[in-house]
Coordinates of C-alpha atoms (C1' of nucleotides) in Angstrom, one line a residue:
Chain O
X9 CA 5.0 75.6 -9.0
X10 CA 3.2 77.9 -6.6
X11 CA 5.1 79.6 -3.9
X12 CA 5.5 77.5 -0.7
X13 CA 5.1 79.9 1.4
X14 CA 3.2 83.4 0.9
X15 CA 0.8 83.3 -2.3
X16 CA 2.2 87.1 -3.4
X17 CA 2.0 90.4 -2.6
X18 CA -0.4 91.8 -5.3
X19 CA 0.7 95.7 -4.9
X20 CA 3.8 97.3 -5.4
X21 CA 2.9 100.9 -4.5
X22 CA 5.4 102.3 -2.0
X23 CA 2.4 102.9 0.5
X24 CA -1.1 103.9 -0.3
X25 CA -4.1 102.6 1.4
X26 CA -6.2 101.8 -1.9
X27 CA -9.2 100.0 -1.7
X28 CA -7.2 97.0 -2.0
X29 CA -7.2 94.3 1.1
X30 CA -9.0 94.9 3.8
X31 CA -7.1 97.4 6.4
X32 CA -6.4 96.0 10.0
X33 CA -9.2 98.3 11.2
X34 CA -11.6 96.0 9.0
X35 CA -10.3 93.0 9.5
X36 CA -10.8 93.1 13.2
X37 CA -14.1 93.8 12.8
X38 CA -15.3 90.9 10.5
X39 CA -13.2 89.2 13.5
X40 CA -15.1 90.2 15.8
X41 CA -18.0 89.1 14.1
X42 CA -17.1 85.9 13.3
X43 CA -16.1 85.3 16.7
X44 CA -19.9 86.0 18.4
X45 CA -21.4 84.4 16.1
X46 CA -18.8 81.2 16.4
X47 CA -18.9 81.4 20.1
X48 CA -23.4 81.6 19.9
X49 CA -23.2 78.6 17.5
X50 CA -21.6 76.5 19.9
X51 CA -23.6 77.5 22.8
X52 CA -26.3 76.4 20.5
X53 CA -25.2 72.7 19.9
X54 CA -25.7 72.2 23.2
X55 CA -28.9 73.7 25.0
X56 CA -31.8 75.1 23.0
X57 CA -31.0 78.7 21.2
X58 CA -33.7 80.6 23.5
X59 CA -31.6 79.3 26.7
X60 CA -28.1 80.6 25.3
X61 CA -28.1 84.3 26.6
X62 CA -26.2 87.2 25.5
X63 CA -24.3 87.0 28.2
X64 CA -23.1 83.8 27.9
X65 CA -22.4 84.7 24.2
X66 CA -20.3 87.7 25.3
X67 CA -18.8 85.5 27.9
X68 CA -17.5 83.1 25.9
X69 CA -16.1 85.2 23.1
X70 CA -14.3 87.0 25.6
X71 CA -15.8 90.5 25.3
X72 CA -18.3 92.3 27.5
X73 CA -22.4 92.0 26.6
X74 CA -22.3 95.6 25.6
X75 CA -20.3 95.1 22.9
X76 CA -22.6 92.1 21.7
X77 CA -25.1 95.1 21.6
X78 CA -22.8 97.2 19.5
X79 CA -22.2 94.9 16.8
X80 CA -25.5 93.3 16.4
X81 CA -28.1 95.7 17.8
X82 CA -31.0 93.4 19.5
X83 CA -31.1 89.5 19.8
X84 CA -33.3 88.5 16.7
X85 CA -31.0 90.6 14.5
X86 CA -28.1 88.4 15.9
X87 CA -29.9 85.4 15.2
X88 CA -30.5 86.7 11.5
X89 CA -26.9 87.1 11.5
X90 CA -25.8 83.4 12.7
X91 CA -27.9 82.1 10.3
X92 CA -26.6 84.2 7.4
X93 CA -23.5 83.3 8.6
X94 CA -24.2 79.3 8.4
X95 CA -25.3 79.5 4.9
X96 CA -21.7 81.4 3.7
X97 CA -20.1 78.4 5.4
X98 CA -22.2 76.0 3.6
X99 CA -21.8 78.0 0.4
X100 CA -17.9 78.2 0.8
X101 CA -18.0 74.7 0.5
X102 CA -20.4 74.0 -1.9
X103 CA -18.2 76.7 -4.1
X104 CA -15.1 74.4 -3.2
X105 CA -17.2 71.2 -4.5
X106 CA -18.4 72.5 -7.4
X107 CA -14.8 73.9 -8.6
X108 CA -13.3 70.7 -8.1
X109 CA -15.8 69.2 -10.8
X110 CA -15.6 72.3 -13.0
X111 CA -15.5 69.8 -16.3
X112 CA -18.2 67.9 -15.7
X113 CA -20.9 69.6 -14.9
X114 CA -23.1 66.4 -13.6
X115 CA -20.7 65.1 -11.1
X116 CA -20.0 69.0 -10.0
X117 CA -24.1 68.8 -8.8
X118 CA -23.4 65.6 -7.4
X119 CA -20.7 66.5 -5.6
X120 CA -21.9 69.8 -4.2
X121 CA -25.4 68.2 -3.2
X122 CA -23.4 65.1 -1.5
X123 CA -21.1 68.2 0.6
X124 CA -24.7 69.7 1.1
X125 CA -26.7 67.3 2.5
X126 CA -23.1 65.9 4.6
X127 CA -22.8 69.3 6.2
X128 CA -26.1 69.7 6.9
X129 CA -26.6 65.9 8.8
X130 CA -23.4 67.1 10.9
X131 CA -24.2 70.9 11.6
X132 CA -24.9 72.0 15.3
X133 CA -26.6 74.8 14.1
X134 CA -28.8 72.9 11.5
X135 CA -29.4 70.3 14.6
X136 CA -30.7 72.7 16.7
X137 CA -33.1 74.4 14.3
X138 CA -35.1 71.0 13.8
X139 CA -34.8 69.8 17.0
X140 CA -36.6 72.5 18.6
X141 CA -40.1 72.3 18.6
X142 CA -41.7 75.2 17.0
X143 CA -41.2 78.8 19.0
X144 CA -37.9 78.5 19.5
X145 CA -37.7 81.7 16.9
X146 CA -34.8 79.7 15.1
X147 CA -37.2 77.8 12.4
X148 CA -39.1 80.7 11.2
X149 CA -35.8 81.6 9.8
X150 CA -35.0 79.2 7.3
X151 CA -39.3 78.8 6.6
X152 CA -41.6 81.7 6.7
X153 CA -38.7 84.1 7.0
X154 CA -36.7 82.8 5.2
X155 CA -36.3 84.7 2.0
X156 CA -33.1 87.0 2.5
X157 CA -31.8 83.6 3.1
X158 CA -33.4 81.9 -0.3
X159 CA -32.7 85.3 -2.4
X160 CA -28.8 85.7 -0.9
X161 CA -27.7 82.1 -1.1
X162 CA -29.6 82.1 -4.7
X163 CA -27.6 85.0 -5.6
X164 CA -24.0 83.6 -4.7
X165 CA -24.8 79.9 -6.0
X166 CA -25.9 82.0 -9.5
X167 CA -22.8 83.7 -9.4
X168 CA -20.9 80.3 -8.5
X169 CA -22.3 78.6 -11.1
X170 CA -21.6 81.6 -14.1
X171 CA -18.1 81.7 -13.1
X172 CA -17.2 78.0 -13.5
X173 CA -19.8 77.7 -16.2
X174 CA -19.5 80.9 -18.7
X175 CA -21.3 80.0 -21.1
X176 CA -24.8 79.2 -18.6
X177 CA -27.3 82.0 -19.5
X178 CA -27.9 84.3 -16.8
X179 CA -31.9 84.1 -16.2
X180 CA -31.7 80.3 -16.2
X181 CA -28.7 80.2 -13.8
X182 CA -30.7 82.3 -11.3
X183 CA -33.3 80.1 -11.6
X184 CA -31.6 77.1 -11.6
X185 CA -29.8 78.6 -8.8
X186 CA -33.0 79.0 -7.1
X187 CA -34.5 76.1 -7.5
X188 CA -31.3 74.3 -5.7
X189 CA -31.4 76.5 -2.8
X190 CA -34.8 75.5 -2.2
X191 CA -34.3 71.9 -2.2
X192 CA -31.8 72.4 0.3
X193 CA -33.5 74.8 2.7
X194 CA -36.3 71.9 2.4
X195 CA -33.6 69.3 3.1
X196 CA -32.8 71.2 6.2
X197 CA -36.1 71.2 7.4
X198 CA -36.5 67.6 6.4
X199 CA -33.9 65.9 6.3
X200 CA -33.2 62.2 4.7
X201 CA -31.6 59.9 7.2
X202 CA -27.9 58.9 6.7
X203 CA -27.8 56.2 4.6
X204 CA -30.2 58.1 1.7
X205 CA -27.7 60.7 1.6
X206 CA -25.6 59.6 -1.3
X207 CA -28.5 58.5 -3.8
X208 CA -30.4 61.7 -2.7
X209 CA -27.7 63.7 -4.1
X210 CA -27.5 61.6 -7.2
X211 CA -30.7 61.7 -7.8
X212 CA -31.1 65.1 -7.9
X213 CA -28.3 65.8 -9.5
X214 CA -29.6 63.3 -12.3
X215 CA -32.6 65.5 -12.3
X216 CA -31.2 68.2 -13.3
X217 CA -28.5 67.2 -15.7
X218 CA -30.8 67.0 -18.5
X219 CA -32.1 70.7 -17.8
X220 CA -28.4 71.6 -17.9
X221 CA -26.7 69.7 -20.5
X222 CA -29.4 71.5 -22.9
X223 CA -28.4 74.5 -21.5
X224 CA -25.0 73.8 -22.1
X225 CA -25.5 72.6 -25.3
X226 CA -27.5 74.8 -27.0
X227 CA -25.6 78.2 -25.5
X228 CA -22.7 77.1 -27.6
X229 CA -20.7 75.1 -24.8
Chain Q
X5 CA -15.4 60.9 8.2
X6 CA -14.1 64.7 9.8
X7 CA -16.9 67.2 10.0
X8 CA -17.1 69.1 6.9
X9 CA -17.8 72.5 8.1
X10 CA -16.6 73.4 11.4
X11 CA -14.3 71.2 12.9
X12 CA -15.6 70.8 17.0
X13 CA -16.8 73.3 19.7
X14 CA -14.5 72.1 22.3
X15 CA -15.7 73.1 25.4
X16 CA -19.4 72.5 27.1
X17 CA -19.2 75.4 29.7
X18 CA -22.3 77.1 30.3
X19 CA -19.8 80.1 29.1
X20 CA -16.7 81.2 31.7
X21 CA -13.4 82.5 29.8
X22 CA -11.1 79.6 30.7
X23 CA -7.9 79.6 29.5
X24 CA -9.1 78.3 26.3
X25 CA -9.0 79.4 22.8
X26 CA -7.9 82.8 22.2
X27 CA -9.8 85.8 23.6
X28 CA -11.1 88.2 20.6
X29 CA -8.6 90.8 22.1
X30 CA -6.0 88.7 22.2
X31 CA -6.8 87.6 18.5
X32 CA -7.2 90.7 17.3
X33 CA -3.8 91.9 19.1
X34 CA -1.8 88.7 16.4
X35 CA -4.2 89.8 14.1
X36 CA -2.9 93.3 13.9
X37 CA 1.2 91.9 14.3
X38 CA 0.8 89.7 11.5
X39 CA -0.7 92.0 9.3
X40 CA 2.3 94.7 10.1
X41 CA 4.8 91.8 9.4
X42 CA 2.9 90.9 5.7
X43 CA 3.1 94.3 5.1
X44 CA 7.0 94.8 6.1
X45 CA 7.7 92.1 4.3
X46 CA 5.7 92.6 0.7
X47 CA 7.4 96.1 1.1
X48 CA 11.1 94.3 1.3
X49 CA 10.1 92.2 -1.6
X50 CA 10.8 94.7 -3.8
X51 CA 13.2 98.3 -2.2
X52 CA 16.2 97.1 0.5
X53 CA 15.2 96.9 3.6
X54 CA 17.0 100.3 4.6
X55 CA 14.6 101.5 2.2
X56 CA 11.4 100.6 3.8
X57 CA 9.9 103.2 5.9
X58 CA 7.8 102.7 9.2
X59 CA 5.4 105.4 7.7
X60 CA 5.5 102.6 4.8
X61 CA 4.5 99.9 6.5
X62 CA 1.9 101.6 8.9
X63 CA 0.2 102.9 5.4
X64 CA 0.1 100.0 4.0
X65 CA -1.4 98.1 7.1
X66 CA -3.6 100.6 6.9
X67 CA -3.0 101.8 10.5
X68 CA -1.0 104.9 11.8
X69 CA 2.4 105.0 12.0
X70 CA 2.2 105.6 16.5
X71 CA 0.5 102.4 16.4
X72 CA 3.7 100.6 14.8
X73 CA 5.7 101.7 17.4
X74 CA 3.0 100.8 20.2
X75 CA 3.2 97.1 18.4
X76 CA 6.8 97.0 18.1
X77 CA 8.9 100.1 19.9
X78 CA 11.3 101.0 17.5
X79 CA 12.1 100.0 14.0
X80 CA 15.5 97.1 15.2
X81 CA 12.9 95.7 17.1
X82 CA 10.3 94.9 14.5
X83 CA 12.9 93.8 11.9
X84 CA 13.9 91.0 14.8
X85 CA 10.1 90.4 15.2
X86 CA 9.8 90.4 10.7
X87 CA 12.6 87.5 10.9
X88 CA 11.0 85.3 13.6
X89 CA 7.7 85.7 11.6
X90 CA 10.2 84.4 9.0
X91 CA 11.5 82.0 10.6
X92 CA 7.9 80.6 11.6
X93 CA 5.7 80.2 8.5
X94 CA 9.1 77.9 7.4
X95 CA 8.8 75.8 10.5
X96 CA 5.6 75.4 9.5
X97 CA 6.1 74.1 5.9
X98 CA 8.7 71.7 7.5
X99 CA 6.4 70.7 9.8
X100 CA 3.6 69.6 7.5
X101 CA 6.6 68.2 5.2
X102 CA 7.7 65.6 8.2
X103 CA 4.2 65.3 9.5
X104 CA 3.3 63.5 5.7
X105 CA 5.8 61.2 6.1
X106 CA 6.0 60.1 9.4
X107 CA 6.7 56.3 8.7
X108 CA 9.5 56.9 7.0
X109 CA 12.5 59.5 8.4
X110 CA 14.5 59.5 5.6
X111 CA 11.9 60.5 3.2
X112 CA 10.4 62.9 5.9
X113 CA 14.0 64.6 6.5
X114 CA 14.3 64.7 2.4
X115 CA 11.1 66.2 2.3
X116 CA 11.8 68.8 4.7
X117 CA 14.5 70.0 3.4
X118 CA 13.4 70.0 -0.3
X119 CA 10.6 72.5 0.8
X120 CA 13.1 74.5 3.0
X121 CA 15.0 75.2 0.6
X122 CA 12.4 75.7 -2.2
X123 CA 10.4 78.1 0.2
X124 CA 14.3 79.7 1.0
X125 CA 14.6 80.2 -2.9
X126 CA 11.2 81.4 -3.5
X127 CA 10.7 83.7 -0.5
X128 CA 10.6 87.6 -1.1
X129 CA 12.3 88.2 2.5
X130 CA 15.7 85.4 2.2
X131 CA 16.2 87.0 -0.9
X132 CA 16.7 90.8 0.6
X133 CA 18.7 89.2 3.4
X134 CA 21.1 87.9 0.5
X135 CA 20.5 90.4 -1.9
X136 CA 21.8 93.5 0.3
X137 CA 25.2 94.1 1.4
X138 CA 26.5 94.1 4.0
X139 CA 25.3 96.8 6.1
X140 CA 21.4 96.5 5.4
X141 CA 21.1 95.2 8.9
X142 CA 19.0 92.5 8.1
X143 CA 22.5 90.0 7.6
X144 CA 23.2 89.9 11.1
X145 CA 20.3 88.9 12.4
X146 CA 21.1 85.6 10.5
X147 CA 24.2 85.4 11.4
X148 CA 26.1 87.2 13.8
X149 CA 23.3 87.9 15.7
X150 CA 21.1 84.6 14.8
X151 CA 21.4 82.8 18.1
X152 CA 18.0 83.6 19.0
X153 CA 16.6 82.2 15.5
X154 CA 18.9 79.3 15.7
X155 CA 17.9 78.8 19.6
X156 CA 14.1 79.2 18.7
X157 CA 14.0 76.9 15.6
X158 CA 16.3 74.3 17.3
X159 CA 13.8 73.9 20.1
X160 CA 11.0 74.0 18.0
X161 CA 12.3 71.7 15.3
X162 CA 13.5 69.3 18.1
X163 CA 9.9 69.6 19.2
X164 CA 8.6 68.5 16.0
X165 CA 10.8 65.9 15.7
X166 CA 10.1 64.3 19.3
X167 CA 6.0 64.2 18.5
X168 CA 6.5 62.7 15.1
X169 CA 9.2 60.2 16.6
X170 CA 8.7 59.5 20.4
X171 CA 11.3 57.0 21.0
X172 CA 14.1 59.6 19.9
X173 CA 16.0 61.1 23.0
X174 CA 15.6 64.0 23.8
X175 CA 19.1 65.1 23.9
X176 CA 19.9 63.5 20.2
X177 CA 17.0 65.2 18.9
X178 CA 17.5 68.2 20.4
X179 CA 20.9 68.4 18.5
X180 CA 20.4 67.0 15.3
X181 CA 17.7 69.9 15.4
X182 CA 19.9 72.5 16.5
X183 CA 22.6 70.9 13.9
X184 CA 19.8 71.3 10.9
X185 CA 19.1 74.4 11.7
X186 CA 22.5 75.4 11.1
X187 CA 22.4 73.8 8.0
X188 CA 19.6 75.5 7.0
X189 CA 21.0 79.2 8.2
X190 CA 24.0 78.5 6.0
X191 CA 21.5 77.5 2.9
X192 CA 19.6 80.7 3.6
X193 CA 23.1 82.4 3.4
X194 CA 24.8 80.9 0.4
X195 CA 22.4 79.2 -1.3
X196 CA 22.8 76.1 -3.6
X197 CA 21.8 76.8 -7.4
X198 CA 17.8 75.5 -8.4
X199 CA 19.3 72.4 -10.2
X200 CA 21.1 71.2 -7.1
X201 CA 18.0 71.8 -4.8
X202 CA 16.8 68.1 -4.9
X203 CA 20.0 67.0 -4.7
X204 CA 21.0 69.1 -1.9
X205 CA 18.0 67.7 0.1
X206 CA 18.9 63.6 -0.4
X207 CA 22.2 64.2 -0.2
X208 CA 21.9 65.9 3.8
X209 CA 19.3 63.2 4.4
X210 CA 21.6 60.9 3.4
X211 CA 23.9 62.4 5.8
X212 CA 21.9 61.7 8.5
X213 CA 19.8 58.8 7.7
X214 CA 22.7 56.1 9.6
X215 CA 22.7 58.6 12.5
X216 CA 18.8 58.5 12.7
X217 CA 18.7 54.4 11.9
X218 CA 21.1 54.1 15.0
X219 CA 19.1 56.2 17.3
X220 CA 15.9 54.4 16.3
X221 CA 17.3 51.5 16.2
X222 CA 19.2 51.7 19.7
X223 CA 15.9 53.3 21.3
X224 CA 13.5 50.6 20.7
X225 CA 11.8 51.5 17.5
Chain W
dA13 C1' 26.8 123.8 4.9
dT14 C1' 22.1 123.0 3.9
dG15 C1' 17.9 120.8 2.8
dT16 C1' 15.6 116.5 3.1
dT17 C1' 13.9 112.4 5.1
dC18 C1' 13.3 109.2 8.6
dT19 C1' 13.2 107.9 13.5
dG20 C1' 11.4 108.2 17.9
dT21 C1' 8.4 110.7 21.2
dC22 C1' 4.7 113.5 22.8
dC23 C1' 0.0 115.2 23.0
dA24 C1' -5.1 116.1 22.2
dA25 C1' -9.0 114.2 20.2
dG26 C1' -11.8 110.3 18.8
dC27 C1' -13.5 105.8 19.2
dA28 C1' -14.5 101.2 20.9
dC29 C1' -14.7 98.1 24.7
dT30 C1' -15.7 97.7 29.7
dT31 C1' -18.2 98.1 33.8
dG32 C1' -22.0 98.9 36.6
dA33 C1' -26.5 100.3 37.0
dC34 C1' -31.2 100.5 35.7
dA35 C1' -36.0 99.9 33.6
dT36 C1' -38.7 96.4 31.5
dC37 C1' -40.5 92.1 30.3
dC38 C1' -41.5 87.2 31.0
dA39 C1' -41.5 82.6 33.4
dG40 C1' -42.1 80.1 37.3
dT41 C1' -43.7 79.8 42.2
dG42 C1' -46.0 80.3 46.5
Chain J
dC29 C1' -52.5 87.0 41.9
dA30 C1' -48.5 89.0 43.6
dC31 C1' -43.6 88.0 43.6
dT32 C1' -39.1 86.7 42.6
dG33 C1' -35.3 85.7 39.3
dG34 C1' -33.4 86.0 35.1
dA35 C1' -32.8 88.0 30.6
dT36 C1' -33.2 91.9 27.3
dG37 C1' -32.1 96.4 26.0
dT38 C1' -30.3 101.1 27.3
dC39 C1' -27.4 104.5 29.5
dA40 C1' -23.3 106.9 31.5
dA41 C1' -18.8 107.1 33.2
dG42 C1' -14.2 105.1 32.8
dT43 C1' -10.2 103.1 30.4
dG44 C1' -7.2 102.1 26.7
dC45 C1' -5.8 102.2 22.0
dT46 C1' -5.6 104.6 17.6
dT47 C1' -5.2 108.8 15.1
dG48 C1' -3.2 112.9 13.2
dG49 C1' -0.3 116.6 14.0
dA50 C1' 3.9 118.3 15.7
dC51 C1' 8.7 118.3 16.9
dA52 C1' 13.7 117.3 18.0
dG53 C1' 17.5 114.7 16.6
dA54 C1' 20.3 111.7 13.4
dA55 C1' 21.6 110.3 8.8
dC56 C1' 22.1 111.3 4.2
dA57 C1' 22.5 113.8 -0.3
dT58 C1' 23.5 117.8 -2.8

DNA sequence: ATGTTCTGTCCAAGCACTTGACATCCAGTG
DNA sequence: CACTGGATGTCAAGTGCTTGGACAGAACAT
């Protein structure tokens, strides 16, 4: 049985920084990060993103507007960075889907889509990109500026995908990969309502089964 | 059905720091204690305790070896500070354990102490405590000099116990906490061989499971 | 007795966060 | 249209924590 309490210790060197876990040093920086960009998204479920200042962003993280400068540099490159952000949160759990259902490659889509299109109906973030009309500069991101997005979250859903599937070839995965991530950047934008959510993902997922279990089969699964 | 990505935002404030959720100082501040602790501790897994260096555990926190004694002051005081962190991540187990069983004391209480004293046998730390003798000052701070541990895990137990079961009194619960947790020191201490674990834990629930019925029982439950 | 190692402390330099100020730009208003 | 208020972005001085080096003292091993 796995340990109860602490996973293990990996290491036994006596000491020796190696490029093993992140240092403290690191660590509090990808905190600091992570708490900006937690404290902007919630600012952002309630008012519109153009009214939540850096200041109140500072404010409510607990460190001084200066130091939102240091980390992120200008305003739109924080916004690049929330939104970046999002999508590893819905990738984290698309990843946690999709390993659940490693042996059955079908309900694995399913599931993942279903996760998808749930997380996307409840997020703030997602909210408040489609309820803004138009130049509130938070849509361009996930539309017309929305490749680093496309080619980032294509790359890590690739990855996800070789890992529980070894045997998927790697030009198809990306593609397949791609493909997925833009049916759900388009789901984003449009969304289906609530009750279309589960045969959505289904049916999707039924689309592409075929396209897979050929994959599958004729790479020698 | 619970949000799937990020649990709530809390507070609507414009911004203002109220006393709310942690600062990103003061998280980083736990942040930087916690990962000294880990690294005390995965050190202790494997040399005695005597063995382990502050220069060790700076280096493999990955910080200097001043900033250890800014966290801690001298080296007594962060082994005190390494068995509290102890002390907690098992309150915590237990606390999940009784949390899962609510409806049912006996089965919580058995549950409990099955994963105490599965964490006890597994964990890296108990075992140096036992492992070194005598003068390895870590033994005394379970004994001899436990009251602390015994008074902070009492309370907190007792704590635990009054949320999960309201209509206990407090003073009842306050000592059957205070006489688990002696229990528990001594199964830290002298432990019980791996065969008798299970046993071990129905038979103290056992123990206890009339003195629980009667206070339930007499107090309205 | 001597050399080694660790603890605990001190200090100078570096770095990040804070604070307050300032120029600039933009929206709303008289 | 000029003006005021609020927000962005930049800057400089001040503070505090971390770093790396150094050192005295205690404990231990040879």
């Amino acid at each position: 049985m796995r340990s109860v309490l602490h996973p293990d210790p990996r290491t036994t060197s006596t000491d020796a920084r190696t490029t093993d876990e992140p240092t403290f040093a690191d660590a509090s920086r990808s905190l600091l990060r992570r708490t900006l960009l937690e404290a902007a998204r919630d600012l952002a479920a309630d008012r519109p993103w153009r009214s939540v200042t850096m200041a109140a962003i500072a404010s409510r993280a607990g460190v001084s507007r200066q130091t939102v400068y240091n980390e992120f540099g200008s305003r739109p490159q924080l916004t690049e960075a929330l939104v970046m952000h999002e999508l590893e949160e819905f990738l984290a759990a698309i990843e946690g889907a999709i390993r659940s259902r490693a042996d059955d490659p079908a309900a694995a889509l399913t599931a993942a889509l279903g996760v998808f299109l749930q997380a996307a109906a409840e997020d703030a973030l997602v909210a408040a990109v489609i309820r803004e009309d138009g130049r509130d500069d938070l849509l361009p991101l996930v539309t017309s500026e929305g490749r680093p997005l496309l080619e980032f979250g294509g790359a890590r859903l690739a990855s996800i995908m070789r890992e529980t599937w070894p045997v998927l070839p790697g030009p198809e995965a990306a593609f397949l990969a791609g493909t997925v991530m833009r049916l759900g950047l388009s789901y984003v934008v449009l969304p289906v309502p609530d009750d279309e959510r589960d045969a959505t993902a289904s049916g999707v997922a039924e689309l592409v089964r075929p396209y897979v279990a050929m994959l599958l089969e004729r790479h020698g699964a």
